[in-house]
């Protein structure tokens, strides 16, 4: 058996070929979607005022497990709302009073749709719309509210402190301010 000497050129060609093949395989599998993609299933709709951070492909979760994904987002001019369509695994049955909430997976994390099952016996079917939804919380607005509340409390403390300082009975100068 004759062996081919492993010159630097041959080695570089083999390594390059290996990298190209692995890259092509990764590209192929990523274009097919993740392992948990929902292929069949049924479609449900939800109308939101704000879908900040949600896009086509966003996960739909039930008790921490992916059960679907967002397939379509449409602007609804009436009331300036957004119609969100999601595909749900056909094995998942949801009561008609279930809630579809847009949840953040952390301060800097992405968003997902969290489903909270209701208690009714009647179930949602193909093309049905959620009666109950919760819009996305925008962290910038939440932080702004927290800062403004803290500032208001600080100003109230300063006002109370100033009132205590210049109380008429607390100092001889207080009676002059009356």
PDB file of N, CA and C in Angstrom, residues 57 74 111 167:
ATOM      1  N   UNK A  57     -41.641  33.675  14.157  1.00  0.00           N
ATOM      2  CA  UNK A  57     -40.703  32.685  14.678  1.00  0.00           C
ATOM      3  C   UNK A  57     -40.559  32.725  16.187  1.00  0.00           C
ATOM      4  N   UNK A  74     -49.771  41.212  11.686  1.00  0.00           N
ATOM      5  CA  UNK A  74     -50.447  42.152  10.791  1.00  0.00           C
ATOM      6  C   UNK A  74     -50.881  43.385  11.562  1.00  0.00           C
ATOM      7  N   UNK A 111     -38.335  38.035  23.795  1.00  0.00           N
ATOM      8  CA  UNK A 111     -39.715  37.870  24.230  1.00  0.00           C
ATOM      9  C   UNK A 111     -40.236  36.523  23.744  1.00  0.00           C
ATOM     10  N   UNK A 167     -40.931  74.684  61.437  1.00  0.00           N
ATOM     11  CA  UNK A 167     -42.171  74.627  62.214  1.00  0.00           C
ATOM     12  C   UNK A 167     -42.205  75.802  63.183  1.00  0.00           C
TER      13      UNK A 167
END
